[in-house]
Amino acid sequence: MEENQIELTPDFELAFKLMNESQDHLFISGKAGTGKSTLLRYFKTNTQKNAVYLAPTGLAAVNVGGQTIHSFFKFPPRPIDPSEIFRRKNRKIYQKLDTIIIDEISMVRADMLDSIDLFLRKNGPDELSPFGGIQMIYIGDLFQLPPVVRRDHVELLRVQGYETPYFFSAQSLIHVDLIHLELTKVFRQTDLAFLSLLNQIRDKSIDFEGLEI
């Protein structure tokens, strides 16, 4: 969708305003086709903030024109012990950041988010603030792909005190005022009857008649 074709709905405008003009931590959700990716691209084009765009997988990172979380923070491909997170000699890139956007947040584990918080406290602009004083923006749909948790990591997460593997169970969010915004208008589909069926499947309320259709 070209920028001049974007429909700036009230949800979209509020989300962009908070992304661009505040330092609030945000969780921006919405069903498939509600413009989450469009919002991210619009922000990249129109913001003056020094921001990076991350995702949990390589394909998702390509889709946002950014990097994987592991690549950007140089994390190993396994659960990380806090003792492995240290202050980098060359940390200017992190200290100059205003905003970090993580797309496909539904796939990011809670312990990963806590590792990001610890890393940014050690390497970001403000070690006393959550995530080093950097604005964190999470984008995604929790009805889509969940975090990948190997069987041998399930017990590890439980012992570490995580109620769920999802990002919102991260201990780093306990004292963060996370603002939730939901994009509600579906642009990808215009058939209202079909949209209704999709939503019923999404929230497991579909009946036999709907399944037949």
XYZ file of N, CA, C and O in Angstrom:
852
model
N 0.843 -1.200 0.000
C 0.000 0.000 0.000
C 0.877 1.249 0.000
O 1.751 1.396 0.834
N 0.688 2.116 -0.975
C 1.453 3.351 -1.037
C 1.034 4.292 0.088
O -0.095 4.264 0.572
N 1.977 5.162 0.499
C 1.705 6.048 1.630
C 0.495 6.927 1.389
O -0.303 7.162 2.286
N 0.329 7.415 0.129
C -0.803 8.300 -0.138
C -2.128 7.546 -0.221
O -3.183 8.151 -0.353
N -2.071 6.196 -0.159
C -3.278 5.398 -0.172
C -3.670 4.914 1.222
O -4.696 4.282 1.390
N -2.841 5.195 2.213
C -3.099 4.717 3.565
C -4.293 5.458 4.158
O -4.362 6.689 4.135
N -5.220 4.682 4.701
C -6.364 5.276 5.396
C -5.979 5.483 6.852
O -5.770 4.525 7.599
N -5.877 6.739 7.248
C -5.450 7.060 8.609
C -6.656 7.002 9.540
O -7.287 8.017 9.848
N -6.973 5.800 10.005
C -8.074 5.622 10.940
C -7.680 6.225 12.287
O -6.484 6.440 12.569
N -8.652 6.490 13.171
C -8.318 7.008 14.512
C -7.345 6.095 15.257
O -6.437 6.593 15.938
N -7.527 4.772 15.144
C -6.605 3.833 15.793
C -5.185 4.015 15.262
O -4.216 4.049 16.026
N -5.071 4.112 13.953
C -3.782 4.248 13.282
C -3.114 5.562 13.697
O -1.926 5.586 14.032
N -3.871 6.643 13.689
C -3.313 7.953 14.031
C -2.834 8.004 15.472
O -1.777 8.562 15.764
N -3.631 7.423 16.389
C -3.226 7.415 17.802
C -1.966 6.588 17.988
O -1.044 6.998 18.707
N -1.927 5.423 17.348
C -0.746 4.563 17.469
C 0.502 5.287 16.963
O 1.544 5.290 17.630
N 0.400 5.904 15.795
C 1.561 6.607 15.247
C 1.977 7.764 16.142
O 3.171 7.995 16.364
N 1.018 8.494 16.673
C 1.328 9.637 17.538
C 2.117 9.188 18.779
O 3.121 9.800 19.138
N 1.667 8.097 19.406
C 2.359 7.610 20.595
C 3.727 7.027 20.235
O 4.690 7.181 20.988
N 3.810 6.368 19.094
C 5.096 5.832 18.651
C 6.088 6.951 18.384
O 7.263 6.870 18.761
N 5.619 8.001 17.753
C 6.503 9.042 17.231
C 6.755 10.184 18.202
O 7.821 10.795 18.170
N 5.783 10.475 19.069
C 5.876 11.682 19.889
C 6.025 11.405 21.382
O 6.109 12.349 22.166
N 6.028 10.142 21.781
C 6.162 9.836 23.202
C 7.304 8.855 23.421
O 7.881 8.333 22.469
N 7.602 8.608 24.680
C 8.552 7.558 25.044
C 7.826 6.411 25.737
O 8.453 5.584 26.406
N 6.507 6.363 25.583
C 5.714 5.310 26.202
C 6.056 3.951 25.609
O 6.311 3.817 24.408
N 6.008 2.937 26.453
C 6.158 1.561 25.977
C 4.794 1.093 25.471
O 3.772 1.247 26.144
N 4.770 0.489 24.270
C 3.506 0.187 23.605
C 3.432 -1.275 23.184
O 4.440 -1.870 22.786
N 2.223 -1.826 23.266
C 1.917 -3.109 22.641
C 0.801 -2.849 21.642
O -0.317 -2.503 22.027
N 1.107 -2.982 20.355
C 0.140 -2.710 19.291
C -0.288 -4.033 18.685
O 0.518 -4.751 18.095
N -1.564 -4.359 18.868
C -2.076 -5.635 18.390
C -3.159 -5.412 17.345
O -3.541 -4.282 17.053
N -3.650 -6.503 16.802
C -4.701 -6.422 15.799
C -4.758 -7.706 15.009
O -3.757 -8.415 14.871
N -5.928 -8.000 14.484
C -6.095 -9.197 13.672
C -5.296 -9.072 12.380
O -4.814 -8.003 12.027
N -5.195 -10.184 11.672
C -4.547 -10.158 10.361
C -5.280 -9.181 9.446
O -6.508 -9.152 9.411
N -4.518 -8.362 8.737
C -5.115 -7.439 7.783
C -5.542 -6.104 8.349
O -6.166 -5.300 7.654
N -5.189 -5.830 9.622
C -5.602 -4.554 10.227
C -4.557 -3.454 10.049
O -4.758 -2.339 10.530
N -3.467 -3.752 9.379
C -2.508 -2.695 9.059
C -1.321 -2.577 9.989
O -0.666 -1.533 10.022
N -0.999 -3.628 10.743
C 0.148 -3.557 11.655
C 1.449 -3.326 10.885
O 2.261 -2.480 11.261
N 1.638 -4.078 9.800
C 2.849 -3.911 8.998
C 2.868 -2.554 8.299
O 3.921 -1.922 8.157
N 1.700 -2.098 7.872
C 1.606 -0.787 7.235
C 1.976 0.313 8.216
O 2.695 1.270 7.871
N 1.507 0.192 9.458
C 1.842 1.161 10.497
C 3.345 1.193 10.730
O 3.939 2.275 10.843
N 3.957 0.031 10.787
C 5.397 -0.026 11.019
C 6.159 0.664 9.884
O 7.065 1.458 10.128
N 5.753 0.372 8.638
C 6.425 1.014 7.494
C 6.183 2.526 7.492
O 7.085 3.301 7.162
N 4.973 2.940 7.862
C 4.644 4.367 7.912
C 5.520 5.065 8.958
O 6.025 6.176 8.732
N 5.715 4.408 10.093
C 6.567 4.969 11.138
C 8.007 5.109 10.638
O 8.654 6.148 10.822
N 8.513 4.070 9.978
C 9.890 4.111 9.475
C 10.081 5.281 8.517
O 11.125 5.941 8.522
N 9.077 5.548 7.701
C 9.175 6.603 6.688
C 9.059 7.989 7.288
O 9.682 8.940 6.797
N 8.294 8.127 8.368
C 7.923 9.457 8.843
C 8.526 9.871 10.184
O 8.334 11.015 10.606
N 9.239 8.996 10.846
C 9.792 9.370 12.145
C 11.186 9.957 12.022
O 11.913 9.669 11.064
N 11.539 10.769 12.998
C 12.894 11.292 13.115
C 13.657 10.558 14.224
O 14.824 10.869 14.487
N 13.013 9.609 14.853
C 13.645 8.892 15.944
C 14.730 7.948 15.424
O 14.641 7.428 14.315
N 15.714 7.729 16.277
C 16.739 6.731 15.986
C 16.197 5.387 16.470
O 16.197 5.102 17.674
N 15.706 4.577 15.526
C 15.003 3.347 15.879
C 15.612 2.152 15.163
O 16.207 2.285 14.089
N 15.450 0.980 15.787
C 15.823 -0.272 15.133
C 14.595 -1.171 15.095
O 13.687 -1.056 15.929
N 14.580 -2.087 14.137
C 13.412 -2.925 13.867
C 13.844 -4.378 13.940
O 14.673 -4.833 13.149
N 13.285 -5.099 14.900
C 13.718 -6.457 15.183
C 12.550 -7.431 15.098
O 11.383 -7.040 15.169
N 12.897 -8.697 14.960
C 11.887 -9.751 14.921
C 12.536 -11.046 15.405
O 13.762 -11.186 15.386
N 11.724 -12.018 15.830
C 12.290 -13.248 16.383
C 12.838 -14.222 15.351
O 13.632 -15.101 15.701
N 12.433 -14.113 14.100
C 12.911 -15.032 13.065
C 13.490 -14.256 11.894
O 13.189 -13.075 11.697
N 14.274 -14.955 11.073
C 14.895 -14.307 9.924
C 13.885 -13.797 8.921
O 14.015 -12.687 8.398
N 12.854 -14.612 8.645
C 11.837 -14.203 7.679
C 11.082 -12.975 8.172
O 10.862 -12.020 7.409
N 10.706 -12.977 9.435
C 9.997 -11.822 9.988
C 10.886 -10.585 9.982
O 10.412 -9.468 9.748
N 12.177 -10.775 10.218
C 13.113 -9.642 10.189
C 13.215 -9.054 8.787
O 13.259 -7.832 8.616
N 13.244 -9.916 7.777
C 13.268 -9.441 6.387
C 12.002 -8.638 6.092
O 12.060 -7.581 5.441
N 10.880 -9.103 6.586
C 9.602 -8.426 6.326
C 9.550 -7.017 6.917
O 8.837 -6.152 6.390
N 10.281 -6.773 8.015
C 10.277 -5.431 8.614
C 11.510 -4.634 8.208
O 11.692 -3.499 8.655
N 12.352 -5.219 7.358
C 13.556 -4.520 6.942
C 14.528 -4.314 8.080
O 15.200 -3.275 8.172
N 14.621 -5.318 8.962
C 15.484 -5.175 10.127
C 16.347 -6.388 10.373
O 16.787 -7.050 9.437
N 16.579 -6.687 11.644
C 17.443 -7.782 12.055
C 16.674 -8.711 12.990
O 15.641 -8.344 13.553
N 17.244 -9.911 13.199
C 16.695 -10.762 14.242
C 17.155 -10.234 15.602
O 18.181 -9.544 15.712
N 16.403 -10.586 16.614
C 16.768 -10.194 17.986
C 18.149 -10.737 18.334
O 18.998 -10.016 18.880
N 18.383 -12.005 18.017
C 19.664 -12.629 18.357
C 20.833 -11.941 17.652
O 21.899 -11.742 18.244
N 20.625 -11.558 16.398
C 21.688 -10.908 15.651
C 22.023 -9.537 16.230
O 23.206 -9.201 16.414
N 21.010 -8.759 16.535
C 21.239 -7.389 16.995
C 21.930 -7.365 18.361
O 22.838 -6.559 18.592
N 21.495 -8.244 19.269
C 22.069 -8.250 20.619
C 23.222 -9.248 20.753
O 23.841 -9.353 21.804
N 23.474 -10.007 19.671
C 24.522 -11.028 19.681
C 24.281 -12.051 20.791
O 25.208 -12.444 21.529
N 23.026 -12.491 20.889
C 22.651 -13.518 21.849
C 22.891 -14.905 21.259
O 22.690 -15.106 20.054
N 23.265 -15.872 22.074
C 23.397 -17.251 21.584
C 22.011 -17.864 21.337
O 21.020 -17.416 21.923
N 21.927 -18.898 20.497
C 20.633 -19.513 20.155
C 20.163 -20.510 21.210
O 19.880 -21.666 20.909
N 20.080 -20.069 22.453
C 19.658 -20.921 23.576
C 19.271 -20.019 24.731
O 19.501 -18.798 24.681
N 18.658 -20.585 25.793
C 18.375 -19.747 26.964
C 19.649 -19.094 27.494
O 20.715 -19.719 27.532
N 19.537 -17.847 27.894
C 20.711 -17.061 28.267
C 20.781 -16.894 29.778
O 19.796 -16.513 30.418
N 21.937 -17.173 30.328
C 22.168 -16.926 31.746
C 22.500 -15.440 31.925
O 23.267 -14.881 31.142
N 21.924 -14.791 32.949
C 22.210 -13.357 33.153
C 23.703 -13.042 33.245
O 24.138 -11.952 32.870
N 24.499 -14.010 33.735
C 25.942 -13.770 33.864
C 26.629 -13.634 32.503
O 27.760 -13.136 32.415
N 25.949 -14.065 31.439
C 26.518 -13.983 30.097
C 26.276 -12.615 29.461
O 26.799 -12.336 28.384
N 25.451 -11.800 30.105
C 25.130 -10.477 29.550
C 26.007 -9.440 30.231
O 25.946 -9.260 31.449
N 26.834 -8.789 29.473
C 27.807 -7.878 30.047
C 27.844 -6.562 29.279
O 27.241 -6.434 28.210
N 28.539 -5.607 29.828
C 28.684 -4.298 29.186
C 29.666 -4.399 28.020
O 30.789 -4.885 28.169
N 29.210 -3.978 26.859
C 30.046 -4.055 25.661
C 31.016 -2.873 25.603
O 30.696 -1.759 26.037
N 32.177 -3.133 25.020
C 33.146 -2.047 24.844
C 32.593 -1.008 23.860
O 32.697 0.196 24.099
N 32.041 -1.493 22.759
C 31.473 -0.590 21.759
C 29.953 -0.607 21.902
O 29.264 -1.417 21.292
N 29.431 0.275 22.745
C 27.995 0.280 23.018
C 27.316 1.573 22.572
O 26.187 1.846 22.957
N 28.011 2.360 21.749
C 27.439 3.639 21.317
C 26.142 3.442 20.552
O 25.212 4.246 20.663
N 26.070 2.360 19.745
C 24.865 2.136 18.951
C 23.638 1.978 19.844
O 22.543 2.430 19.512
N 23.828 1.355 21.007
C 22.708 1.155 21.925
C 22.397 2.432 22.714
O 21.238 2.719 23.011
N 23.427 3.188 23.034
C 23.235 4.395 23.822
C 22.543 5.513 23.039
O 21.949 6.408 23.620
N 22.629 5.438 21.710
C 22.023 6.475 20.881
C 20.592 6.149 20.457
O 19.933 6.959 19.799
N 20.106 4.977 20.840
C 18.772 4.558 20.417
C 17.670 5.308 21.165
O 17.762 5.555 22.356
N 16.632 5.653 20.420
C 15.411 6.186 21.024
C 14.366 5.087 21.195
O 13.652 5.048 22.202
N 14.271 4.217 20.203
C 13.159 3.263 20.136
C 13.622 1.935 19.562
O 14.427 1.897 18.634
N 13.087 0.861 20.138
C 13.255 -0.478 19.556
C 11.868 -1.042 19.283
O 11.015 -1.076 20.176
N 11.648 -1.460 18.040
C 10.372 -2.081 17.670
C 10.611 -3.572 17.444
O 11.516 -3.959 16.707
N 9.815 -4.397 18.115
C 9.885 -5.844 17.923
C 8.579 -6.298 17.288
O 7.511 -6.179 17.888
N 8.674 -6.803 16.067
C 7.500 -7.310 15.358
C 7.323 -8.794 15.669
O 8.247 -9.462 16.132
N 6.123 -9.318 15.399
C 5.788 -10.721 15.694
C 6.095 -11.049 17.155
O 6.692 -12.080 17.482
N 5.637 -10.173 18.043
C 5.956 -10.306 19.466
C 5.352 -11.568 20.072
O 5.835 -12.056 21.106
N 4.328 -12.136 19.443
C 3.712 -13.350 19.986
C 4.712 -14.498 20.073
O 4.551 -15.416 20.882
N 5.767 -14.457 19.259
C 6.750 -15.536 19.216
C 7.918 -15.320 20.178
O 8.771 -16.200 20.325
N 7.968 -14.173 20.840
C 9.099 -13.840 21.709
C 8.838 -14.341 23.130
O 7.826 -14.011 23.739
N 9.768 -15.127 23.647
C 9.606 -15.692 24.986
C 9.858 -14.644 26.067
O 10.611 -13.692 25.885
N 9.232 -14.876 27.225
C 9.361 -13.948 28.344
C 10.811 -13.819 28.796
O 11.282 -12.711 29.107
N 11.543 -14.935 28.855
C 12.932 -14.863 29.309
C 13.810 -14.109 28.316
O 14.789 -13.463 28.707
N 13.452 -14.151 27.027
C 14.181 -13.368 26.030
C 13.994 -11.875 26.285
O 14.945 -11.089 26.209
N 12.762 -11.475 26.599
C 12.506 -10.057 26.860
C 13.265 -9.594 28.104
O 13.790 -8.472 28.135
N 13.357 -10.455 29.107
C 14.130 -10.093 30.295
C 15.619 -9.988 29.980
O 16.322 -9.142 30.547
N 16.105 -10.813 29.069
C 17.509 -10.706 28.651
C 17.759 -9.396 27.912
O 18.795 -8.753 28.091
N 16.781 -8.984 27.097
C 16.891 -7.699 26.392
C 16.924 -6.548 27.392
O 17.726 -5.615 27.270
N 16.066 -6.610 28.408
C 16.033 -5.564 29.435
C 17.386 -5.460 30.135
O 17.937 -4.360 30.288
N 17.933 -6.594 30.549
C 19.220 -6.584 31.247
C 20.330 -6.063 30.342
O 21.175 -5.253 30.772
N 20.328 -6.492 29.090
C 21.343 -6.030 28.147
C 21.285 -4.512 27.983
O 22.321 -3.832 28.002
N 20.077 -3.974 27.817
C 19.949 -2.534 27.582
C 20.237 -1.717 28.838
O 20.703 -0.577 28.756
N 19.974 -2.274 30.006
C 20.353 -1.579 31.241
C 21.880 -1.450 31.331
O 22.402 -0.464 31.837
N 22.580 -2.458 30.835
C 24.040 -2.434 30.884
C 24.657 -1.612 29.750
O 25.747 -1.052 29.900
N 23.940 -1.521 28.630
C 24.537 -0.902 27.445
C 23.777 0.294 26.891
O 24.266 0.967 25.991
N 22.565 0.542 27.387
C 21.750 1.641 26.889
C 22.053 2.955 27.572
O 22.998 3.060 28.364
N 21.250 3.977 27.309
C 21.523 5.315 27.838
C 21.271 5.486 29.334
O 21.839 6.368 29.957
N 20.417 4.646 29.958
C 20.056 4.856 31.365
C 19.938 3.503 32.065
O 18.932 2.806 31.934
N 20.956 3.149 32.840
C 20.986 1.824 33.457
C 19.949 1.657 34.568
O 19.657 0.515 34.975
N 19.360 2.747 35.049
C 18.380 2.653 36.129
C 16.943 2.523 35.628
O 16.035 2.289 36.410
N 16.747 2.673 34.329
C 15.395 2.624 33.764
C 15.160 1.311 33.035
O 16.101 0.713 32.500
N 13.889 0.849 33.013
C 13.586 -0.361 32.244
C 14.063 -0.231 30.801
O 13.921 0.824 30.183
N 14.668 -1.280 30.306
C 15.170 -1.336 28.934
C 16.130 -0.182 28.636
O 16.189 0.328 27.524
N 16.872 0.204 29.658
C 17.917 1.211 29.477
C 17.405 2.580 29.101
O 18.145 3.401 28.577
N 16.114 2.847 29.366
C 15.531 4.142 29.021
C 15.119 4.245 27.572
O 14.769 5.335 27.096
N 15.130 3.133 26.846
C 14.751 3.119 25.429
C 13.279 2.734 25.302
O 12.809 1.810 25.981
N 12.554 3.445 24.468
C 11.149 3.126 24.218
C 11.050 1.774 23.519
O 11.682 1.540 22.501
N 10.223 0.882 24.070
C 10.003 -0.432 23.470
C 8.594 -0.485 22.880
O 7.612 -0.145 23.551
N 8.515 -0.898 21.621
C 7.226 -1.028 20.943
C 7.103 -2.463 20.441
O 7.943 -2.933 19.669
N 6.081 -3.151 20.920
C 5.850 -4.540 20.535
C 4.640 -4.591 19.607
O 3.587 -4.031 19.918
N 4.796 -5.269 18.478
C 3.727 -5.347 17.491
C 3.432 -6.814 17.203
O 4.353 -7.608 16.984
N 2.155 -7.170 17.205
C 1.823 -8.550 16.874
C 0.422 -8.931 17.292
O -0.340 -8.121 17.817
N 0.112 -10.192 17.051
C -1.217 -10.744 17.323
C -1.027 -12.012 18.144
O -0.470 -12.993 17.656
N -1.496 -11.993 19.386
C -1.288 -13.133 20.271
C -2.113 -14.351 19.873
O -1.943 -15.424 20.442
N -3.027 -14.205 18.899
C -3.769 -15.342 18.371
C -2.967 -16.075 17.294
O -3.406 -17.106 16.799
N -1.821 -15.516 16.937
C -0.999 -16.152 15.906
C 0.103 -16.985 16.558
O -0.079 -17.471 17.667
N 1.237 -17.182 15.913
C 2.234 -18.144 16.375
C 2.705 -17.858 17.801
O 3.071 -16.737 18.127
N 2.719 -18.879 18.668
C 3.185 -18.715 20.051
C 4.699 -18.839 20.139
O 5.363 -19.220 19.163
N 5.268 -18.550 21.310
C 6.711 -18.755 21.474
C 7.060 -20.233 21.299
O 6.278 -21.118 21.647
N 8.239 -20.478 20.760
C 8.721 -21.851 20.624
C 9.454 -22.229 21.913
O 10.440 -21.595 22.283
N 8.929 -23.235 22.603
C 9.536 -23.684 23.856
C 9.840 -25.176 23.735
O 8.917 -25.992 23.658
N 11.109 -25.515 23.705
C 11.488 -26.928 23.647
C 11.108 -27.628 24.946
O 11.001 -26.997 26.003
N 10.893 -28.914 24.866
C 10.465 -29.674 26.042
C 11.421 -29.502 27.215
O 11.000 -29.384 28.367
N 12.717 -29.483 26.926
C 13.696 -29.376 28.011
C 13.795 -27.960 28.576
O 14.500 -27.737 29.564
N 13.078 -27.017 27.964
C 13.083 -25.645 28.481
C 11.829 -25.321 29.284
O 11.776 -24.292 29.965
N 10.810 -26.183 29.202
C 9.559 -25.924 29.915
C 9.802 -25.836 31.413
O 9.356 -24.898 32.087
N 10.530 -26.801 31.955
C 10.813 -26.817 33.389
C 11.696 -25.638 33.780
O 11.527 -25.039 34.842
N 12.629 -25.275 32.912
C 13.509 -24.138 33.180
C 12.699 -22.856 33.350
O 12.928 -22.087 34.293
N 11.739 -22.618 32.467
C 10.900 -21.425 32.570
C 10.083 -21.445 33.856
O 9.905 -20.412 34.511
N 9.586 -22.644 34.224
C 8.776 -22.749 35.442
C 9.620 -22.433 36.673
O 9.203 -21.678 37.547
N 10.815 -22.992 36.732
C 11.706 -22.760 37.866
C 12.088 -21.290 37.966
O 12.240 -20.740 39.061
N 12.211 -20.639 36.823
C 12.574 -19.216 36.813
C 11.407 -18.307 37.182
O 11.585 -17.095 37.307
N 10.217 -18.884 37.349
C 9.080 -18.116 37.840
C 8.179 -17.512 36.793
O 7.382 -16.620 37.099
N 8.264 -17.990 35.550
C 7.420 -17.440 34.493
C 6.066 -18.152 34.470
O 6.005 -19.377 34.369
N 4.976 -17.380 34.543
C 3.639 -17.959 34.518
C 3.310 -18.548 33.155
O 2.617 -19.557 33.049
N 3.763 -17.892 32.098
C 3.583 -18.377 30.731
C 4.869 -18.078 29.971
O 5.691 -17.265 30.425
N 5.068 -18.696 28.822
C 6.250 -18.351 28.027
C 6.088 -17.066 27.232
O 7.048 -16.574 26.643
N 4.859 -16.505 27.203
C 4.598 -15.312 26.382
C 5.313 -14.081 26.934
O 5.564 -13.965 28.140
N 5.575 -13.128 26.050
C 6.356 -11.939 26.411
C 5.762 -11.179 27.576
O 6.484 -10.591 28.384
N 4.421 -11.186 27.701
C 3.797 -10.377 28.750
C 4.019 -10.942 30.150
O 3.691 -10.286 31.140
N 4.596 -12.138 30.248
C 4.948 -12.705 31.554
C 6.363 -12.340 31.984
O 6.826 -12.790 33.033
N 7.038 -11.533 31.193
C 8.408 -11.130 31.526
C 8.432 -10.340 32.826
O 7.576 -9.477 33.069
N 9.406 -10.613 33.657
C 9.542 -9.898 34.924
C 9.889 -8.433 34.695
O 9.562 -7.574 35.515
N 10.507 -8.138 33.571
C 10.894 -6.757 33.253
C 9.689 -5.864 32.990
O 9.819 -4.633 32.986
N 8.525 -6.452 32.746
C 7.328 -5.655 32.475
C 6.494 -5.371 33.720
O 5.514 -4.626 33.653
N 6.874 -5.969 34.854
C 6.073 -5.816 36.068
C 5.939 -4.344 36.457
O 4.866 -3.889 36.861
N 7.014 -3.598 36.330
C 7.003 -2.193 36.748
C 6.987 -1.236 35.548
O 7.376 -0.073 35.664
N 6.515 -1.739 34.405
C 6.414 -0.917 33.193
C 4.942 -0.656 32.888
O 4.120 -1.571 32.913
N 4.621 0.589 32.627
C 3.258 0.952 32.231
C 3.131 0.722 30.729
O 3.398 1.606 29.927
N 2.744 -0.491 30.368
C 2.665 -0.881 28.953
C 1.289 -0.517 28.401
O 0.269 -1.030 28.851
N 1.270 0.382 27.417
C 0.017 0.831 26.813
C -0.365 -0.111 25.685
O 0.440 -0.369 24.788
N -1.589 -0.635 25.743
C -2.065 -1.555 24.707
C -2.987 -0.818 23.740
O -3.971 -0.208 24.158
N -2.649 -0.874 22.471
C -3.477 -0.300 21.420
C -3.859 -1.413 20.451
O -3.013 -2.222 20.090
N -5.113 -1.444 20.028
C -5.549 -2.467 19.087
C -6.057 -1.825 17.804
O -6.935 -0.960 17.840
N -5.474 -2.233 16.682
C -5.986 -1.805 15.379
C -7.186 -2.696 15.054
O -7.087 -3.923 15.108
N -8.292 -2.099 14.713
C -9.535 -2.870 14.625
C -10.104 -2.999 13.211
O -10.835 -3.948 12.937
N -9.788 -2.070 12.312
C -10.376 -2.135 10.981
C -9.586 -3.080 10.090
O -8.381 -2.912 9.886
N -10.248 -4.084 9.532
C -9.610 -5.044 8.640
C -9.652 -4.499 7.212
O -10.726 -4.240 6.671
N -8.477 -4.324 6.611
C -8.383 -3.801 5.248
C -8.247 -4.920 4.221
O -8.592 -4.746 3.065
N -7.727 -6.063 4.648
C -7.379 -7.123 3.701
C -8.621 -7.814 3.135
O -8.589 -8.352 2.041
N -9.722 -7.848 3.896
C -10.949 -8.501 3.439
C -12.104 -7.509 3.490
O -12.219 -6.738 4.429
N -12.967 -7.561 2.490
C -14.132 -6.667 2.468
C -15.444 -7.438 2.550
O -16.495 -6.838 2.742
N -15.394 -8.756 2.429
C -16.590 -9.593 2.528
C -16.918 -9.779 4.010
O -16.245 -10.526 4.728
N -17.973 -9.100 4.483
C -18.287 -9.098 5.911
C -18.657 -10.484 6.427
O -18.325 -10.846 7.565
N -19.356 -11.270 5.609
C -19.727 -12.618 6.032
C -18.476 -13.483 6.209
O -18.360 -14.239 7.187
N -17.539 -13.355 5.276
C -16.298 -14.113 5.364
C -15.469 -13.656 6.566
O -14.892 -14.472 7.301
N -15.448 -12.336 6.801
C -14.744 -11.809 7.963
C -15.310 -12.374 9.251
O -14.575 -12.704 10.185
N -16.627 -12.473 9.314
C -17.277 -13.020 10.504
C -16.838 -14.458 10.748
O -16.547 -14.848 11.884
N -16.760 -15.248 9.676
C -16.308 -16.633 9.805
C -14.854 -16.700 10.294
O -14.516 -17.505 11.167
N -14.015 -15.848 9.733
C -12.615 -15.821 10.157
C -12.490 -15.492 11.643
O -11.703 -16.101 12.372
N -13.285 -14.526 12.094
C -13.237 -14.142 13.509
C -13.748 -15.250 14.416
O -13.244 -15.451 15.525
N -14.764 -16.001 13.950
C -15.273 -17.112 14.744
C -14.242 -18.222 14.873
O -14.105 -18.842 15.929
N -13.496 -18.463 13.796
C -12.414 -19.445 13.860
C -11.326 -18.953 14.801
O -10.770 -19.705 15.613
N -11.041 -17.666 14.709
C -9.966 -17.067 15.501
C -10.210 -17.224 17.002
O -9.290 -17.530 17.765
N -11.465 -17.012 17.441
C -11.743 -17.088 18.882
C -12.465 -18.375 19.293
O -13.040 -18.467 20.382
N -12.459 -19.364 18.390
C -13.008 -20.705 18.677
C -14.500 -20.687 19.007
O -14.973 -21.479 19.821
N -15.236 -19.792 18.369
C -16.679 -19.734 18.612
C -17.481 -20.240 17.414
O -18.724 -20.186 17.433
N -16.811 -20.744 16.402
C -17.504 -21.152 15.185
C -18.343 -22.401 15.440
O -17.958 -23.303 16.206
N -19.531 -22.480 14.822
C -20.425 -23.629 14.979
C -20.360 -24.513 13.731
O -19.616 -24.222 12.775
N -21.151 -25.596 13.727
C -21.101 -26.554 12.624
C -21.519 -25.900 11.313
O -20.925 -26.168 10.267
N -22.540 -25.051 11.368
C -22.996 -24.381 10.144
C -21.882 -23.529 9.549
O -21.661 -23.515 8.330
N -21.165 -22.816 10.396
C -20.051 -21.989 9.924
C -18.944 -22.829 9.328
O -18.356 -22.461 8.306
N -18.658 -23.966 9.949
C -17.632 -24.861 9.402
C -18.013 -25.404 8.044
O -17.178 -25.540 7.144
N -19.290 -25.704 7.860
C -19.754 -26.198 6.561
C -19.554 -25.133 5.482
O -19.145 -25.433 4.376
N -19.889 -23.894 5.803
C -19.703 -22.791 4.858
C -18.234 -22.637 4.487
O -17.865 -22.468 3.327
